[in-house]
Short mmCIF file of C-alpha atoms in Angstrom, two decimals:
data_model
loop_
_atom_site.label_atom_id
_atom_site.label_comp_id
_atom_site.label_asym_id
_atom_site.label_seq_id
_atom_site.Cartn_x
_atom_site.Cartn_y
_atom_site.Cartn_z
CA MET A 1 -0.13 -0.14 0.19
CA THR A 2 1.38 3.41 -1.09
CA LYS A 3 2.16 5.76 1.35
CA PRO A 4 1.74 9.39 1.16
CA VAL A 5 4.87 11.54 2.45
CA ILE A 6 3.64 14.35 4.80
CA ASN A 7 6.31 17.56 5.73
CA SER A 8 3.82 18.72 8.00
CA VAL A 9 0.80 17.71 10.04
CA HIS A 10 -1.80 20.33 11.88
CA ALA A 11 -0.57 20.32 15.39
CA ALA A 12 -3.35 22.56 16.77
CA GLY A 13 -5.27 19.62 16.44
CA ARG A 14 -3.53 17.31 19.65
CA PHE A 15 -6.03 18.49 22.01
CA SER A 16 -9.55 19.35 19.66
CA ILE A 17 -12.97 18.95 21.01
CA ALA A 18 -15.57 17.61 18.67
CA PRO A 19 -18.13 19.49 16.58
CA MET A 20 -21.56 18.64 18.41
CA LEU A 21 -24.45 19.40 16.60
CA ASP A 22 -27.20 22.06 18.47
CA TRP A 23 -24.14 22.00 21.18
CA THR A 24 -20.81 23.47 19.62
CA ASP A 25 -22.14 26.51 18.96
CA ARG A 26 -20.00 30.41 18.59
CA HIS A 27 -20.79 30.72 22.21
CA CYS A 28 -19.84 27.55 23.56
CA ARG A 29 -16.86 28.18 21.81
CA TYR A 30 -15.92 30.50 23.08
CA PHE A 31 -16.30 30.01 26.45
CA HIS A 32 -14.40 26.47 25.77
CA ARG A 33 -11.41 29.28 24.53
CA LEU A 34 -11.26 31.36 27.88
CA LEU A 35 -10.39 27.69 28.92
CA THR A 36 -8.11 26.70 26.25
CA LYS A 37 -5.69 28.83 24.65
CA ASN A 38 -4.99 25.75 22.21
CA THR A 39 -6.97 23.33 21.82
CA LEU A 40 -8.52 23.27 18.65
CA LEU A 41 -12.38 24.36 17.97
CA TYR A 42 -14.78 22.95 15.64
CA THR A 43 -18.06 24.76 14.51
CA GLU A 44 -21.22 22.14 14.54
CA MET A 45 -21.55 20.38 11.02
CA VAL A 46 -22.88 23.07 8.27
CA THR A 47 -24.67 22.01 5.38
CA THR A 48 -22.74 23.42 1.79
CA GLY A 49 -26.36 23.96 0.97
CA ALA A 50 -26.81 26.61 4.25
CA ILE A 51 -23.92 28.77 3.29
CA ILE A 52 -24.71 28.71 -0.07
CA HIS A 53 -28.78 29.10 -0.55
CA GLY A 54 -29.35 29.68 3.76
CA ARG A 55 -30.47 33.23 4.63
CA GLY A 56 -28.66 33.16 7.51
CA ASP A 57 -25.14 33.68 7.98
CA TYR A 58 -23.76 30.34 8.88
CA LEU A 59 -20.08 30.64 8.90
CA ALA A 60 -20.28 33.80 12.14
CA TYR A 61 -17.79 33.28 14.56
CA ASN A 62 -16.00 35.29 17.42
CA LYS A 63 -12.15 35.86 16.26
CA GLU A 64 -11.60 35.08 19.73
CA GLU A 65 -12.37 31.33 18.66
CA HIS A 66 -8.68 30.57 16.46
CA PRO A 67 -7.87 28.52 16.02
CA VAL A 68 -11.26 27.03 14.51
CA SER A 69 -12.28 24.70 12.31
CA LEU A 70 -15.81 24.64 10.12
CA GLN A 71 -17.44 21.07 9.51
CA LEU A 72 -18.87 20.88 6.55
CA GLY A 73 -21.23 18.58 5.09
CA GLY A 74 -21.76 17.49 1.87
CA SER A 75 -21.19 15.53 -1.08
CA ASN A 76 -20.90 17.94 -4.41
CA PRO A 77 -17.24 18.61 -5.08
CA ILE A 78 -18.28 21.87 -6.53
CA ASP A 79 -20.37 22.79 -3.64
CA LEU A 80 -17.82 21.71 -1.60
CA ALA A 81 -14.96 24.00 -3.21
CA GLN A 82 -17.25 27.31 -3.16
CA SER A 83 -17.57 26.99 0.65
CA ALA A 84 -14.31 26.02 1.74
CA LYS A 85 -13.02 29.46 -0.38
CA LEU A 86 -16.32 31.18 1.39
CA ALA A 87 -14.79 29.87 4.69
CA GLN A 88 -10.89 30.76 3.53
CA GLU A 89 -12.45 34.40 2.91
CA ARG A 90 -14.01 34.88 6.58
CA GLY A 91 -10.64 33.22 7.98
CA TYR A 92 -11.30 29.83 9.50
CA ASP A 93 -7.83 28.28 9.86
CA GLU A 94 -9.23 24.49 8.67
CA ILE A 95 -11.75 22.80 6.52
CA ASN A 96 -13.33 19.31 8.07
CA LEU A 97 -15.49 16.99 6.17
CA ASN A 98 -17.96 15.10 7.74
CA VAL A 99 -17.52 11.56 7.00
CA GLY A 100 -19.04 10.13 10.55
CA CYS A 101 -22.09 11.51 10.93
CA PRO A 102 -24.78 8.69 10.63
CA SER A 103 -28.46 10.39 11.03
CA ASP A 104 -31.17 9.43 8.00
CA ARG A 105 -31.23 12.97 7.12
CA VAL A 106 -27.23 13.37 6.91
CA GLN A 107 -27.77 9.70 4.32
CA SER A 108 -30.81 11.41 1.86
CA GLY A 109 -28.13 14.21 1.35
CA LYS A 110 -25.59 11.54 0.49
CA PHE A 111 -22.43 13.17 3.35
CA GLY A 112 -21.92 12.04 6.42
CA ALA A 113 -20.75 7.92 7.43
CA CYS A 114 -22.58 7.02 4.09
CA LEU A 115 -19.85 8.25 2.28
CA MET A 116 -17.06 5.88 3.73
CA ALA A 117 -19.01 3.48 0.95
CA GLU A 118 -17.30 5.74 -1.84
CA PRO A 119 -13.69 7.02 -1.00
CA THR A 120 -13.00 8.05 -4.47
CA LEU A 121 -16.20 10.70 -3.81
CA VAL A 122 -14.41 11.54 -0.88
CA ALA A 123 -11.19 11.98 -2.43
CA ASP A 124 -12.56 14.41 -5.34
CA CYS A 125 -14.39 15.88 -2.94
CA VAL A 126 -11.41 16.89 -0.84
CA LYS A 127 -9.21 17.86 -3.73
CA ALA A 128 -11.82 19.85 -5.11
CA MET A 129 -11.48 22.31 -1.46
CA GLN A 130 -7.63 22.02 -1.68
CA ASP A 131 -7.88 23.76 -5.04
CA VAL A 132 -9.13 26.46 -3.94
CA VAL A 133 -8.17 26.91 -0.71
CA ASP A 134 -4.63 27.18 1.18
CA ILE A 135 -5.82 26.43 4.27
CA PRO A 136 -5.65 22.51 5.66
CA ILE A 137 -8.75 20.28 4.22
CA THR A 138 -9.06 17.33 6.97
CA VAL A 139 -11.39 14.26 7.09
CA LYS A 140 -13.23 13.32 10.47
CA THR A 141 -15.17 9.44 9.55
CA ARG A 142 -15.60 6.57 11.58
CA ILE A 143 -13.67 3.03 11.62
CA GLY A 144 -16.21 1.60 8.91
CA ILE A 145 -19.83 1.00 8.67
CA ASP A 146 -22.66 -1.78 8.67
CA ASP A 147 -20.63 -5.22 7.53
CA GLN A 148 -18.21 -3.09 6.37
CA ASP A 149 -16.22 -2.84 8.99
CA SER A 150 -12.76 -4.88 8.16
CA TYR A 151 -9.64 -3.07 8.60
CA GLU A 152 -8.67 -3.84 4.73
CA PHE A 153 -12.20 -1.36 4.15
CA LEU A 154 -10.59 1.55 6.25
CA GLN A 155 -7.15 1.21 5.04
CA THR A 156 -8.33 1.63 1.51
CA PHE A 157 -10.32 4.49 2.54
CA ILE A 158 -7.26 6.36 3.83
CA ASP A 159 -4.81 5.07 1.18
CA THR A 160 -7.55 6.90 -0.74
CA VAL A 161 -8.24 10.26 0.20
CA ALA A 162 -4.68 10.18 1.48
CA ALA A 163 -3.13 10.03 -2.28
CA THR A 164 -5.06 13.43 -2.60
CA GLY A 165 -2.47 15.02 0.10
CA CYS A 166 -5.03 15.03 2.97
CA LYS A 167 -2.63 15.33 5.89
CA ASP A 168 -4.96 14.85 9.33
CA PHE A 169 -7.65 12.59 9.70
CA THR A 170 -9.63 12.28 13.18
CA LEU A 171 -11.74 8.64 13.47
CA HIS A 172 -14.47 7.79 15.31
CA ALA A 173 -13.33 4.81 16.68
CA ARG A 174 -16.50 3.06 16.54
CA LYS A 175 -18.22 1.50 13.10
CA ALA A 176 -21.69 3.38 12.06
CA TRP A 177 -24.51 1.76 11.79
CA LEU A 178 -26.54 3.54 8.91
CA SER A 179 -29.78 1.03 9.55
CA GLY A 180 -31.32 0.08 13.07
CA LEU A 181 -29.53 2.32 14.87
CA SER A 182 -30.34 6.39 15.79
CA PRO A 183 -27.84 9.27 15.94
CA LYS A 184 -27.74 8.96 19.96
CA GLU A 185 -27.13 5.07 19.29
CA ASN A 186 -24.23 5.20 17.07
CA ARG A 187 -22.34 6.86 19.79
CA GLU A 188 -23.00 4.50 22.40
CA ILE A 189 -23.77 0.37 21.00
CA PRO A 190 -21.29 -0.15 18.38
CA GLU A 191 -18.40 -1.37 20.44
CA LEU A 192 -14.99 1.46 20.86
CA ASN A 193 -11.87 -0.38 18.71
CA TYR A 194 -8.58 2.20 19.75
CA GLN A 195 -6.72 -1.07 18.33
CA ARG A 196 -7.64 0.16 15.19
CA VAL A 197 -7.11 3.65 15.43
CA TYR A 198 -3.59 3.28 17.09
CA ASP A 199 -2.73 0.29 14.20
CA ILE A 200 -3.85 3.26 11.32
CA LYS A 201 -1.18 5.39 13.11
CA GLN A 202 1.21 2.48 12.28
CA ASP A 203 0.45 1.96 9.23
CA PHE A 204 0.50 5.77 7.82
CA PRO A 205 2.89 6.88 10.32
CA ALA A 206 3.07 10.40 7.88
CA LEU A 207 -0.50 11.43 8.45
CA PHE A 208 -1.45 13.31 11.79
CA ILE A 209 -3.82 10.59 13.12
CA ALA A 210 -6.22 11.81 16.00
CA ILE A 211 -8.78 9.85 17.92
CA ASN A 212 -11.59 9.78 18.85
CA GLY A 213 -14.94 8.25 20.49
CA GLY A 214 -15.52 7.66 24.27
CA VAL A 215 -12.36 9.45 25.82
CA LYS A 216 -14.15 11.17 29.54
CA THR A 217 -10.54 11.88 31.34
CA LEU A 218 -7.50 13.38 30.97
CA ALA A 219 -6.01 9.82 31.39
CA GLU A 220 -7.06 8.79 28.83
CA THR A 221 -5.91 11.55 26.43
CA GLN A 222 -2.43 11.26 27.86
CA LEU A 223 -2.58 7.48 27.01
CA HIS A 224 -4.44 7.77 23.69
CA LEU A 225 -1.29 10.04 22.66
CA GLY A 226 1.33 7.76 23.60
CA ASN A 227 -0.14 5.86 20.35
CA VAL A 228 -1.81 8.74 17.92
CA ASP A 229 -1.39 12.11 17.52
CA GLY A 230 -3.99 14.19 18.84
CA VAL A 231 -7.34 13.40 20.64
CA MET A 232 -10.93 14.58 19.61
CA MET A 233 -13.10 15.16 23.29
CA GLY A 234 -16.83 15.26 22.90
CA ARG A 235 -19.50 15.40 25.28
CA GLU A 236 -17.92 15.71 28.40
CA ALA A 237 -15.87 18.44 27.26
CA TYR A 238 -19.33 20.27 26.77
CA HIS A 239 -20.52 18.43 29.95
CA ASN A 240 -17.80 19.36 32.67
CA PRO A 241 -16.04 21.96 31.12
CA PHE A 242 -13.37 22.88 33.79
CA LEU A 243 -11.61 20.06 32.90
CA LEU A 244 -10.11 22.18 29.51
CA SER A 245 -8.33 24.51 32.18
CA GLN A 246 -5.57 22.08 32.22
CA ILE A 247 -5.56 21.25 28.90
CA ASP A 248 -2.87 23.43 27.87
CA GLU A 249 -0.47 22.66 30.18
CA LEU A 250 -0.73 19.12 30.27
CA VAL A 251 -1.24 18.26 25.85
CA TYR A 252 0.64 21.45 25.16
CA GLY A 253 3.36 22.12 27.62
CA GLY A 254 2.13 25.77 28.69
CA GLU A 255 1.71 26.97 32.39
CA LYS A 256 -0.65 26.25 34.86
CA SER A 257 -4.15 28.10 34.63
CA THR A 258 -4.18 29.69 38.24
CA HIS A 259 -8.20 30.90 37.52
CA SER A 260 -11.16 29.18 39.43
CA ARG A 261 -14.37 27.83 38.24
CA HIS A 262 -16.23 31.77 39.85
CA ASP A 263 -13.09 33.85 37.59
CA TYR A 264 -14.26 31.96 34.40
CA ALA A 265 -18.19 32.98 35.04
CA GLU A 266 -16.74 35.93 35.69
CA MET A 267 -14.88 36.01 32.63
CA MET A 268 -18.42 35.60 30.27
CA LEU A 269 -19.95 38.34 31.92
CA PRO A 270 -18.76 40.99 29.31
CA TYR A 271 -19.66 38.62 26.73
CA ILE A 272 -22.81 38.24 28.34
CA ASP A 273 -23.53 41.62 28.19
CA ASN A 274 -22.63 42.46 24.78
CA HIS A 275 -24.95 39.64 23.11
CA ILE A 276 -27.77 41.03 25.36
CA ARG A 277 -27.42 44.44 23.90
CA ASN A 278 -26.88 43.49 21.06
CA GLY A 279 -30.41 41.50 20.07
CA GLY A 280 -29.64 38.45 21.98
CA SER A 281 -30.76 36.32 24.51
CA LEU A 282 -29.46 35.13 27.65
CA THR A 283 -30.70 31.42 27.19
CA HIS A 284 -28.22 31.24 23.71
CA ILE A 285 -25.41 31.27 26.29
CA TYR A 286 -26.06 29.76 29.87
CA ARG A 287 -26.99 26.69 28.80
CA HIS A 288 -23.13 25.96 27.69
CA MET A 289 -22.05 26.75 31.02
CA LEU A 290 -24.08 24.62 33.14
CA GLY A 291 -21.53 22.21 34.02
CA LEU A 292 -18.70 24.52 35.11
CA PHE A 293 -19.45 23.28 38.70
CA LEU A 294 -19.70 19.63 38.14
CA GLY A 295 -19.19 17.81 41.05
CA LEU A 296 -18.71 20.58 43.73
CA PRO A 297 -21.24 22.05 46.02
CA GLY A 298 -23.63 24.53 45.38
CA ALA A 299 -23.71 23.01 41.80
CA ARG A 300 -26.99 21.93 41.55
CA ALA A 301 -28.32 25.30 42.85
CA TRP A 302 -26.34 27.65 40.39
CA LYS A 303 -27.76 24.87 37.71
CA ARG A 304 -31.07 25.77 38.95
CA HIS A 305 -30.97 29.00 39.00
CA LEU A 306 -30.10 29.34 35.84
CA SER A 307 -32.18 27.51 34.39
CA GLU A 308 -34.90 28.96 35.96
CA GLN A 309 -34.42 32.20 35.48
CA GLY A 310 -31.90 32.85 32.66
CA HIS A 311 -34.88 32.05 29.93
CA LYS A 312 -37.09 35.37 31.48
CA LYS A 313 -37.80 37.99 29.23
CA GLY A 314 -34.73 40.58 30.30
CA ALA A 315 -32.98 38.14 32.08
CA GLY A 316 -29.17 39.31 31.72
CA VAL A 317 -25.62 39.06 33.58
CA GLU A 318 -27.23 39.49 36.54
CA VAL A 319 -28.47 36.09 36.89
CA VAL A 320 -25.02 34.62 36.38
CA GLU A 321 -24.38 37.01 38.91
CA ALA A 322 -26.75 36.12 41.44
CA ALA A 323 -25.90 31.69 40.32
CA LEU A 324 -21.96 32.61 41.44
CA LEU A 325 -23.32 33.40 44.93
CA LEU A 326 -25.28 29.74 45.61
CA VAL A 327 -21.58 28.27 44.56
CA PRO A 328 -18.72 28.17 47.19
CA LYS A 329 -15.91 29.77 46.72
CA SER A 330 -12.93 27.07 46.69
#
């Protein structure tokens, strides 16, 4: 099997937060960036149709989010190239192609995990984007789909796409069942197979290989980094965001954070105030902060106050300030 020769890798992806629909919006990413300066952040998956034909601004983000990657959903090389070009013009640091989402809606649009069965089409999509932008084009995929879950199947997929010069792959260490399981079940029922991702790194040493799926602790993160180049954390980073404050030190060798949970909440207040002054709602933001005090005394009161008061008309920073008073400072 021919291995591409790669001169560099996307080092920011040594640790990243997974793109999660309805979760990792621009408010979530702003909050996460306060906690970690180096982690690679991903947008929610955005379809090419939304970018090209949608009425809203689906490429909006905060300048503070860098490094930030736009995850695209699509299978038409021309549409993907147009979307990638627009994203580069807006300043995104990377474009990531979704070849991992198993939902019925995504399948009906012929993108997501079902694209694993068409590696040549994926390669065409990647090449079309590479031809019009200078920023990295990366791929997030599963380790297999349905009964096409042999190691050879995954090897062929990686080899075909990497032949375009694609340098960076994130592998969700579960196969996807395209029928019979919901997207939620696809995150939990197919067995994790971390060894298969490790083996891909061994067989493609020149590629940047990141692992995703079931990562819940910093200890697990460091264990994986002994076998692959990067780790992508999903729901745990969202539900327990304070752990992100240790990433810059433990993964990137930076200085230890001296900020408390209260500090990070207070750092969000100017952002919240600005959002509300511009017509936004506290509801858009506070939901991403609910897990900040996870496991500590007062955590339940913090969540309850935000949930009960944050959605009310006119709710502002005073709601967050009042919720903070319910949590003892450690």
